[in-house]
mmCIF file with all atom_site columns, C-alpha atoms in Angstrom:
data_model
loop_
_atom_site.group_PDB
_atom_site.id
_atom_site.type_symbol
_atom_site.label_atom_id
_atom_site.label_alt_id
_atom_site.label_comp_id
_atom_site.label_asym_id
_atom_site.label_entity_id
_atom_site.label_seq_id
_atom_site.pdbx_PDB_ins_code
_atom_site.Cartn_x
_atom_site.Cartn_y
_atom_site.Cartn_z
_atom_site.occupancy
_atom_site.B_iso_or_equiv
_atom_site.pdbx_formal_charge
_atom_site.auth_seq_id
_atom_site.auth_comp_id
_atom_site.auth_asym_id
_atom_site.auth_atom_id
_atom_site.pdbx_PDB_model_num
ATOM 1   C CA . MET E 1 1   ? -13.542 -15.538 -3.795  1.00 48.00 ? 156 MET E CA 1
ATOM 2   C CA . GLY E 1 2   ? -14.749 -12.535 -5.769  1.00 54.00 ? 157 GLY E CA 1
ATOM 3   C CA . THR E 1 3   ? -13.233 -11.678 -9.095  1.00 76.00 ? 158 THR E CA 1
ATOM 4   C CA . ARG E 1 4   ? -14.811 -8.267  -9.628  1.00 90.00 ? 159 ARG E CA 1
ATOM 5   C CA . ARG E 1 5   ? -12.246 -5.851  -10.995 1.00 95.00 ? 160 ARG E CA 1
ATOM 6   C CA . PHE E 1 6   ? -11.965 -2.104  -11.137 1.00 97.00 ? 161 PHE E CA 1
ATOM 7   C CA . GLY E 1 7   ? -13.483 -0.376  -14.118 1.00 96.00 ? 162 GLY E CA 1
ATOM 8   C CA . PRO E 1 8   ? -12.117 2.764   -15.790 1.00 96.00 ? 163 PRO E CA 1
ATOM 9   C CA . GLY E 1 9   ? -13.545 5.060   -13.087 1.00 96.00 ? 164 GLY E CA 1
ATOM 10  C CA . GLU E 1 10  ? -11.913 3.115   -10.263 1.00 97.00 ? 165 GLU E CA 1
ATOM 11  C CA . ILE E 1 11  ? -8.598  2.913   -12.161 1.00 98.00 ? 166 ILE E CA 1
ATOM 12  C CA . ALA E 1 12  ? -8.717  6.708   -12.520 1.00 98.00 ? 167 ALA E CA 1
ATOM 13  C CA . ALA E 1 13  ? -9.364  6.954   -8.770  1.00 98.00 ? 168 ALA E CA 1
ATOM 14  C CA . VAL E 1 14  ? -6.265  4.799   -8.102  1.00 98.00 ? 169 VAL E CA 1
ATOM 15  C CA . ARG E 1 15  ? -4.175  7.073   -10.327 1.00 98.00 ? 170 ARG E CA 1
ATOM 16  C CA . GLY E 1 16  ? -5.518  10.076  -8.439  1.00 97.00 ? 171 GLY E CA 1
ATOM 17  C CA . ALA E 1 17  ? -4.897  8.544   -4.994  1.00 98.00 ? 172 ALA E CA 1
ATOM 18  C CA . VAL E 1 18  ? -1.263  7.605   -5.608  1.00 98.00 ? 173 VAL E CA 1
ATOM 19  C CA . PRO E 1 19  ? 0.243   11.140  -5.585  1.00 97.00 ? 174 PRO E CA 1
ATOM 20  C CA . LEU E 1 20  ? -1.567  12.128  -2.378  1.00 96.00 ? 175 LEU E CA 1
ATOM 21  C CA . ALA E 1 21  ? -0.580  8.880   -0.639  1.00 97.00 ? 176 ALA E CA 1
ATOM 22  C CA . GLN E 1 22  ? 3.038   9.388   -1.721  1.00 98.00 ? 177 GLN E CA 1
ATOM 23  C CA . GLU E 1 23  ? 3.035   13.023  -0.641  1.00 97.00 ? 178 GLU E CA 1
ATOM 24  C CA . LEU E 1 24  ? 1.609   12.347  2.829   1.00 97.00 ? 179 LEU E CA 1
ATOM 25  C CA . THR E 1 25  ? 3.879   9.337   3.403   1.00 98.00 ? 180 THR E CA 1
ATOM 26  C CA . GLY E 1 26  ? 6.906   11.231  2.107   1.00 97.00 ? 181 GLY E CA 1
ATOM 27  C CA . GLN E 1 27  ? 6.184   14.222  4.347   1.00 97.00 ? 182 GLN E CA 1
ATOM 28  C CA . HIS E 1 28  ? 5.866   11.983  7.390   1.00 97.00 ? 183 HIS E CA 1
ATOM 29  C CA . TYR E 1 29  ? 9.229   10.330  6.747   1.00 97.00 ? 184 TYR E CA 1
ATOM 30  C CA . GLY E 1 30  ? 10.951  13.440  5.369   1.00 97.00 ? 185 GLY E CA 1
ATOM 31  C CA . LEU E 1 31  ? 11.679  11.671  2.079   1.00 97.00 ? 186 LEU E CA 1
ATOM 32  C CA . PRO E 1 32  ? 13.177  13.478  -0.903  1.00 96.00 ? 187 PRO E CA 1
ATOM 33  C CA . ASP E 1 33  ? 10.579  14.485  -3.489  1.00 94.00 ? 188 ASP E CA 1
ATOM 34  C CA . ASP E 1 34  ? 11.825  11.851  -5.936  1.00 95.00 ? 189 ASP E CA 1
ATOM 35  C CA . TRP E 1 35  ? 12.046  8.957   -3.456  1.00 96.00 ? 190 TRP E CA 1
ATOM 36  C CA . PHE E 1 36  ? 9.045   7.051   -4.812  1.00 96.00 ? 191 PHE E CA 1
ATOM 37  C CA . ARG E 1 37  ? 10.202  7.545   -8.419  1.00 93.00 ? 192 ARG E CA 1
ATOM 38  C CA . ARG E 1 38  ? 13.621  6.120   -7.494  1.00 91.00 ? 193 ARG E CA 1
ATOM 39  C CA . THR E 1 39  ? 12.213  3.145   -5.599  1.00 91.00 ? 194 THR E CA 1
ATOM 40  C CA . SER E 1 40  ? 11.412  0.187   -7.803  1.00 89.00 ? 195 SER E CA 1
ATOM 41  C CA . HIS E 1 41  ? 7.738   -0.520  -7.226  1.00 93.00 ? 196 HIS E CA 1
ATOM 42  C CA . GLU E 1 42  ? 4.422   -0.682  -9.013  1.00 95.00 ? 197 GLU E CA 1
ATOM 43  C CA . ILE E 1 43  ? 0.764   -0.410  -8.086  1.00 97.00 ? 198 ILE E CA 1
ATOM 44  C CA . CYS E 1 44  ? -1.173  -3.424  -9.380  1.00 97.00 ? 199 CYS E CA 1
ATOM 45  C CA . THR E 1 45  ? -4.931  -3.702  -9.662  1.00 97.00 ? 200 THR E CA 1
ATOM 46  C CA . GLY E 1 46  ? -6.968  -6.836  -10.370 1.00 95.00 ? 201 GLY E CA 1
ATOM 47  C CA . ARG E 1 47  ? -6.150  -6.808  -14.061 1.00 95.00 ? 202 ARG E CA 1
ATOM 48  C CA . ASP E 1 48  ? -2.400  -6.899  -13.255 1.00 94.00 ? 203 ASP E CA 1
ATOM 49  C CA . LEU E 1 49  ? -2.448  -9.576  -10.557 1.00 95.00 ? 204 LEU E CA 1
ATOM 50  C CA . ARG E 1 50  ? -1.300  -13.126 -11.010 1.00 93.00 ? 205 ARG E CA 1
ATOM 51  C CA . PRO E 1 51  ? -3.773  -15.740 -9.705  1.00 93.00 ? 206 PRO E CA 1
ATOM 52  C CA . PHE E 1 52  ? -1.734  -16.387 -6.531  1.00 92.00 ? 207 PHE E CA 1
ATOM 53  C CA . GLU E 1 53  ? -1.703  -12.645 -5.746  1.00 93.00 ? 208 GLU E CA 1
ATOM 54  C CA . VAL E 1 54  ? -5.500  -12.506 -5.477  1.00 94.00 ? 209 VAL E CA 1
ATOM 55  C CA . LEU E 1 55  ? -6.349  -13.008 -1.804  1.00 92.00 ? 210 LEU E CA 1
ATOM 56  C CA . GLY E 1 56  ? -9.495  -13.927 0.070   1.00 92.00 ? 211 GLY E CA 1
ATOM 57  C CA . PRO E 1 57  ? -12.079 -11.780 1.824   1.00 93.00 ? 212 PRO E CA 1
ATOM 58  C CA . GLY E 1 58  ? -10.996 -8.896  3.996   1.00 90.00 ? 213 GLY E CA 1
ATOM 59  C CA . VAL E 1 59  ? -7.517  -8.297  2.549   1.00 92.00 ? 214 VAL E CA 1
ATOM 60  C CA . LEU E 1 60  ? -7.554  -4.897  0.842   1.00 95.00 ? 215 LEU E CA 1
ATOM 61  C CA . ALA E 1 61  ? -3.959  -4.962  -0.422  1.00 95.00 ? 216 ALA E CA 1
ATOM 62  C CA . HIS E 1 62  ? -0.590  -6.553  0.154   1.00 94.00 ? 217 HIS E CA 1
ATOM 63  C CA . ILE E 1 63  ? 2.973   -5.894  -0.870  1.00 93.00 ? 218 ILE E CA 1
ATOM 64  C CA . ARG E 1 64  ? 5.282   -8.440  -2.470  1.00 91.00 ? 219 ARG E CA 1
ATOM 65  C CA . ARG E 1 65  ? 9.018   -8.284  -3.054  1.00 89.00 ? 220 ARG E CA 1
ATOM 66  C CA . VAL E 1 66  ? 9.839   -9.863  -6.390  1.00 85.00 ? 221 VAL E CA 1
ATOM 67  C CA . HIS E 1 67  ? 12.612  -10.249 -8.866  1.00 69.00 ? 222 HIS E CA 1
ATOM 68  C CA . ARG E 1 68  ? 12.030  -7.808  -11.663 1.00 60.00 ? 223 ARG E CA 1
ATOM 69  C CA . VAL E 1 69  ? 9.762   -9.347  -14.259 1.00 54.00 ? 224 VAL E CA 1
ATOM 70  C CA . GLU E 1 70  ? 9.456   -8.628  -17.959 1.00 55.00 ? 225 GLU E CA 1
ATOM 71  C CA . GLY E 1 71  ? 7.289   -5.599  -18.562 1.00 58.00 ? 226 GLY E CA 1
ATOM 72  C CA . ALA E 1 72  ? 7.506   -4.284  -14.988 1.00 53.00 ? 227 ALA E CA 1
ATOM 73  C CA . PRO E 1 73  ? 8.581   -0.657  -14.712 1.00 57.00 ? 228 PRO E CA 1
ATOM 74  C CA . TRP E 1 74  ? 12.163  -0.158  -13.652 1.00 57.00 ? 229 TRP E CA 1
ATOM 75  C CA . ARG E 1 75  ? 13.137  2.675   -11.363 1.00 55.00 ? 230 ARG E CA 1
ATOM 76  C CA . PRO E 1 76  ? 16.806  3.429   -10.901 1.00 55.00 ? 231 PRO E CA 1
ATOM 77  C CA . CYS E 1 77  ? 17.950  3.708   -7.322  1.00 51.00 ? 232 CYS E CA 1
ATOM 78  C CA . ARG E 1 78  ? 21.253  4.594   -5.729  1.00 48.00 ? 233 ARG E CA 1
ATOM 79  C CA . ARG E 1 79  ? 21.840  1.089   -4.457  1.00 52.00 ? 234 ARG E CA 1
ATOM 80  C CA . LEU E 1 80  ? 20.816  -2.333  -5.540  1.00 56.00 ? 235 LEU E CA 1
ATOM 81  C CA . CYS E 1 81  ? 17.221  -2.732  -4.497  1.00 63.00 ? 236 CYS E CA 1
ATOM 82  C CA . PRO E 1 82  ? 14.428  -5.221  -5.043  1.00 83.00 ? 237 PRO E CA 1
ATOM 83  C CA . HIS E 1 83  ? 11.225  -4.566  -6.931  1.00 89.00 ? 238 HIS E CA 1
ATOM 84  C CA . TYR E 1 84  ? 7.954   -4.378  -4.988  1.00 92.00 ? 239 TYR E CA 1
ATOM 85  C CA . ARG E 1 85  ? 4.402   -4.998  -6.186  1.00 94.00 ? 240 ARG E CA 1
ATOM 86  C CA . ILE E 1 86  ? 1.622   -3.312  -4.242  1.00 96.00 ? 241 ILE E CA 1
ATOM 87  C CA . CYS E 1 87  ? -1.289  -5.605  -5.031  1.00 96.00 ? 242 CYS E CA 1
ATOM 88  C CA . LEU E 1 88  ? -4.650  -3.911  -4.619  1.00 98.00 ? 243 LEU E CA 1
ATOM 89  C CA . GLN E 1 89  ? -7.459  -6.392  -4.131  1.00 97.00 ? 244 GLN E CA 1
ATOM 90  C CA . ASP E 1 90  ? -10.168 -4.835  -6.311  1.00 97.00 ? 245 ASP E CA 1
ATOM 91  C CA . HIS E 1 91  ? -12.888 -7.273  -5.261  1.00 96.00 ? 246 HIS E CA 1
ATOM 92  C CA . ASN E 1 92  ? -12.296 -6.689  -1.544  1.00 96.00 ? 247 ASN E CA 1
ATOM 93  C CA . LEU E 1 93  ? -11.963 -2.912  -1.910  1.00 97.00 ? 248 LEU E CA 1
ATOM 94  C CA . LEU E 1 94  ? -15.242 -2.778  -3.826  1.00 96.00 ? 249 LEU E CA 1
ATOM 95  C CA . ALA E 1 95  ? -16.908 -4.998  -1.213  1.00 95.00 ? 250 ALA E CA 1
ATOM 96  C CA . ARG E 1 96  ? -15.629 -2.741  1.600   1.00 94.00 ? 251 ARG E CA 1
ATOM 97  C CA . LEU E 1 97  ? -16.869 0.313   -0.270  1.00 93.00 ? 252 LEU E CA 1
ATOM 98  C CA . HIS E 1 98  ? -20.304 -1.312  -0.510  1.00 92.00 ? 253 HIS E CA 1
ATOM 99  C CA . GLU E 1 99  ? -20.306 -2.258  3.210   1.00 93.00 ? 254 GLU E CA 1
ATOM 100 C CA . GLU E 1 100 ? -18.928 1.059   4.477   1.00 88.00 ? 255 GLU E CA 1
ATOM 101 C CA . ARG E 1 101 ? -21.176 3.488   2.638   1.00 88.00 ? 256 ARG E CA 1
ATOM 102 C CA . TRP E 1 102 ? -19.759 6.416   4.629   1.00 89.00 ? 257 TRP E CA 1
ATOM 103 C CA . ILE E 1 103 ? -16.377 6.311   2.864   1.00 92.00 ? 258 ILE E CA 1
ATOM 104 C CA . ARG E 1 104 ? -15.491 7.607   -0.568  1.00 94.00 ? 259 ARG E CA 1
ATOM 105 C CA . LEU E 1 105 ? -13.405 5.427   -2.885  1.00 96.00 ? 260 LEU E CA 1
ATOM 106 C CA . ALA E 1 106 ? -10.661 8.070   -3.039  1.00 96.00 ? 261 ALA E CA 1
ATOM 107 C CA . ASP E 1 107 ? -10.268 8.109   0.771   1.00 96.00 ? 262 ASP E CA 1
ATOM 108 C CA . LEU E 1 108 ? -10.305 4.311   0.970   1.00 97.00 ? 263 LEU E CA 1
ATOM 109 C CA . LEU E 1 109 ? -7.608  4.079   -1.695  1.00 98.00 ? 264 LEU E CA 1
ATOM 110 C CA . VAL E 1 110 ? -5.409  6.754   -0.089  1.00 97.00 ? 265 VAL E CA 1
ATOM 111 C CA . THR E 1 111 ? -5.702  4.983   3.270   1.00 97.00 ? 266 THR E CA 1
ATOM 112 C CA . VAL E 1 112 ? -4.781  1.597   1.807   1.00 97.00 ? 267 VAL E CA 1
ATOM 113 C CA . LEU E 1 113 ? -1.946  3.016   -0.303  1.00 98.00 ? 268 LEU E CA 1
ATOM 114 C CA . ILE E 1 114 ? -0.436  4.897   2.642   1.00 98.00 ? 269 ILE E CA 1
ATOM 115 C CA . HIS E 1 115 ? -0.488  1.656   4.640   1.00 97.00 ? 270 HIS E CA 1
ATOM 116 C CA . GLU E 1 116 ? 1.365   -0.173  1.849   1.00 97.00 ? 271 GLU E CA 1
ATOM 117 C CA . TYR E 1 117 ? 3.773   2.747   1.321   1.00 98.00 ? 272 TYR E CA 1
ATOM 118 C CA . VAL E 1 118 ? 4.658   2.639   5.022   1.00 97.00 ? 273 VAL E CA 1
ATOM 119 C CA . HIS E 1 119 ? 5.587   -1.021  4.502   1.00 95.00 ? 274 HIS E CA 1
ATOM 120 C CA . LEU E 1 120 ? 7.613   -0.049  1.423   1.00 96.00 ? 275 LEU E CA 1
ATOM 121 C CA . VAL E 1 121 ? 9.535   2.642   3.293   1.00 96.00 ? 276 VAL E CA 1
ATOM 122 C CA . ARG E 1 122 ? 10.226  0.321   6.218   1.00 94.00 ? 277 ARG E CA 1
ATOM 123 C CA . PHE E 1 123 ? 11.446  -2.474  3.932   1.00 92.00 ? 278 PHE E CA 1
ATOM 124 C CA . CYS E 1 124 ? 13.631  -0.170  1.838   1.00 90.00 ? 279 CYS E CA 1
ATOM 125 C CA . ARG E 1 125 ? 15.143  1.428   4.940   1.00 90.00 ? 280 ARG E CA 1
ATOM 126 C CA . TYR E 1 126 ? 15.715  -1.991  6.504   1.00 85.00 ? 281 TYR E CA 1
ATOM 127 C CA . GLU E 1 127 ? 13.596  -1.000  9.506   1.00 85.00 ? 282 GLU E CA 1
ATOM 128 C CA . CYS E 1 128 ? 12.036  -4.445  9.428   1.00 79.00 ? 283 CYS E CA 1
ATOM 129 C CA . PRO E 1 129 ? 12.636  -7.635  7.481   1.00 74.00 ? 284 PRO E CA 1
ATOM 130 C CA . TYR E 1 130 ? 10.516  -8.093  4.388   1.00 72.00 ? 285 TYR E CA 1
ATOM 131 C CA . ARG E 1 131 ? 9.024   -11.358 5.579   1.00 69.00 ? 286 ARG E CA 1
ATOM 132 C CA . PRO E 1 132 ? 9.128   -12.011 9.287   1.00 46.00 ? 287 PRO E CA 1
ATOM 133 C CA . LEU E 1 133 ? 9.198   -15.739 9.913   1.00 46.00 ? 288 LEU E CA 1
ATOM 134 C CA . ARG E 1 134 ? 7.201   -15.708 13.139  1.00 48.00 ? 289 ARG E CA 1
ATOM 135 C CA . GLU E 1 135 ? 3.487   -14.938 13.223  1.00 54.00 ? 290 GLU E CA 1
ATOM 136 C CA . ASP E 1 136 ? 3.883   -12.742 16.310  1.00 54.00 ? 291 ASP E CA 1
ATOM 137 C CA . ALA E 1 137 ? 6.585   -10.704 14.535  1.00 55.00 ? 292 ALA E CA 1
ATOM 138 C CA . SER E 1 138 ? 4.269   -10.259 11.546  1.00 78.00 ? 293 SER E CA 1
ATOM 139 C CA . ARG E 1 139 ? 1.412   -9.137  13.817  1.00 80.00 ? 294 ARG E CA 1
ATOM 140 C CA . HIS E 1 140 ? 3.760   -6.727  15.580  1.00 84.00 ? 295 HIS E CA 1
ATOM 141 C CA . GLU E 1 141 ? 4.793   -5.258  12.207  1.00 87.00 ? 296 GLU E CA 1
ATOM 142 C CA . GLU E 1 142 ? 1.158   -4.807  11.119  1.00 90.00 ? 297 GLU E CA 1
ATOM 143 C CA . ASP E 1 143 ? 0.355   -3.078  14.419  1.00 91.00 ? 298 ASP E CA 1
ATOM 144 C CA . GLU E 1 144 ? 3.309   -0.716  13.928  1.00 93.00 ? 299 GLU E CA 1
ATOM 145 C CA . VAL E 1 145 ? 2.357   0.030   10.308  1.00 94.00 ? 300 VAL E CA 1
ATOM 146 C CA . ASN E 1 146 ? -1.251  0.710   11.363  1.00 94.00 ? 301 ASN E CA 1
ATOM 147 C CA . ARG E 1 147 ? -0.005  3.086   14.080  1.00 95.00 ? 302 ARG E CA 1
ATOM 148 C CA . VAL E 1 148 ? 2.176   5.016   11.604  1.00 96.00 ? 303 VAL E CA 1
ATOM 149 C CA . THR E 1 149 ? -0.591  5.037   8.984   1.00 96.00 ? 304 THR E CA 1
ATOM 150 C CA . ARG E 1 150 ? -3.061  6.528   11.483  1.00 95.00 ? 305 ARG E CA 1
ATOM 151 C CA . ARG E 1 151 ? -0.506  9.210   12.403  1.00 95.00 ? 306 ARG E CA 1
ATOM 152 C CA . ILE E 1 152 ? -0.017  10.098  8.709   1.00 97.00 ? 307 ILE E CA 1
ATOM 153 C CA . LEU E 1 153 ? -3.775  10.221  8.087   1.00 96.00 ? 308 LEU E CA 1
ATOM 154 C CA . ARG E 1 154 ? -4.282  12.543  11.064  1.00 92.00 ? 309 ARG E CA 1
ATOM 155 C CA . ALA E 1 155 ? -2.148  15.104  9.229   1.00 90.00 ? 310 ALA E CA 1
ATOM 156 C CA . GLY E 1 156 ? -4.445  14.954  6.193   1.00 89.00 ? 311 GLY E CA 1
ATOM 157 C CA . PRO E 1 157 ? -7.964  16.198  5.481   1.00 91.00 ? 312 PRO E CA 1
ATOM 158 C CA . ALA E 1 158 ? -10.806 15.337  7.885   1.00 92.00 ? 313 ALA E CA 1
ATOM 159 C CA . SER E 1 159 ? -12.129 12.564  5.625   1.00 92.00 ? 314 SER E CA 1
ATOM 160 C CA . LEU E 1 160 ? -8.761  10.784  5.805   1.00 93.00 ? 315 LEU E CA 1
ATOM 161 C CA . ARG E 1 161 ? -8.580  11.200  9.577   1.00 91.00 ? 316 ARG E CA 1
ATOM 162 C CA . GLU E 1 162 ? -11.996 9.567   9.834   1.00 91.00 ? 317 GLU E CA 1
ATOM 163 C CA . ALA E 1 163 ? -10.956 6.772   7.469   1.00 91.00 ? 318 ALA E CA 1
ATOM 164 C CA . GLY E 1 164 ? -7.907  6.017   9.601   1.00 88.00 ? 319 GLY E CA 1
ATOM 165 C CA . GLU E 1 165 ? -9.874  5.960   12.827  1.00 88.00 ? 320 GLU E CA 1
ATOM 166 C CA . ARG E 1 166 ? -12.666 3.783   11.453  1.00 88.00 ? 321 ARG E CA 1
ATOM 167 C CA . LEU E 1 167 ? -10.775 1.388   9.166   1.00 88.00 ? 322 LEU E CA 1
ATOM 168 C CA . LEU E 1 168 ? -7.502  0.693   10.950  1.00 87.00 ? 323 LEU E CA 1
ATOM 169 C CA . PRO E 1 169 ? -7.533  -1.621  13.946  1.00 79.00 ? 324 PRO E CA 1
ATOM 170 C CA . GLY E 1 170 ? -6.053  -0.463  17.228  1.00 71.00 ? 325 GLY E CA 1
ATOM 171 C CA . GLY E 1 171 ? -7.201  3.161   16.951  1.00 58.00 ? 326 GLY E CA 1
#
């Protein structure tokens, strides 16, 4: 399993991708402008991940619901809510970027972040359980999130539409 991590340029790209991913996801769902600030979550890159959060080849990111941990940012929300960690897999994102030379890092990151934000919205709105117990339920959830992600990306710039069509299964 690769251990290559983002450097300063890639970290800056993550910081730049987050607002666009939040804006496009928020517009799709009609979320208030401050919804993401009020939802307790963080974006983690390789330097922030615990060893068990680093996954094998092919996984670009995943989302974990956790109890709030020391040092994690806290976002007040109107109701009791869990804390979520969006765990970017630097090594796999960099490998995908190398394999798919047609895509820019910014578009790859926005695509992946929108996918994880769709999960976040669905979990926070109780549209699906955080951790389906059955494999078929999990596959169904991923298919639904991919469908919504593609729809969101179609509303964005042409490079994001292409990213959605080429990267997300079931297009």
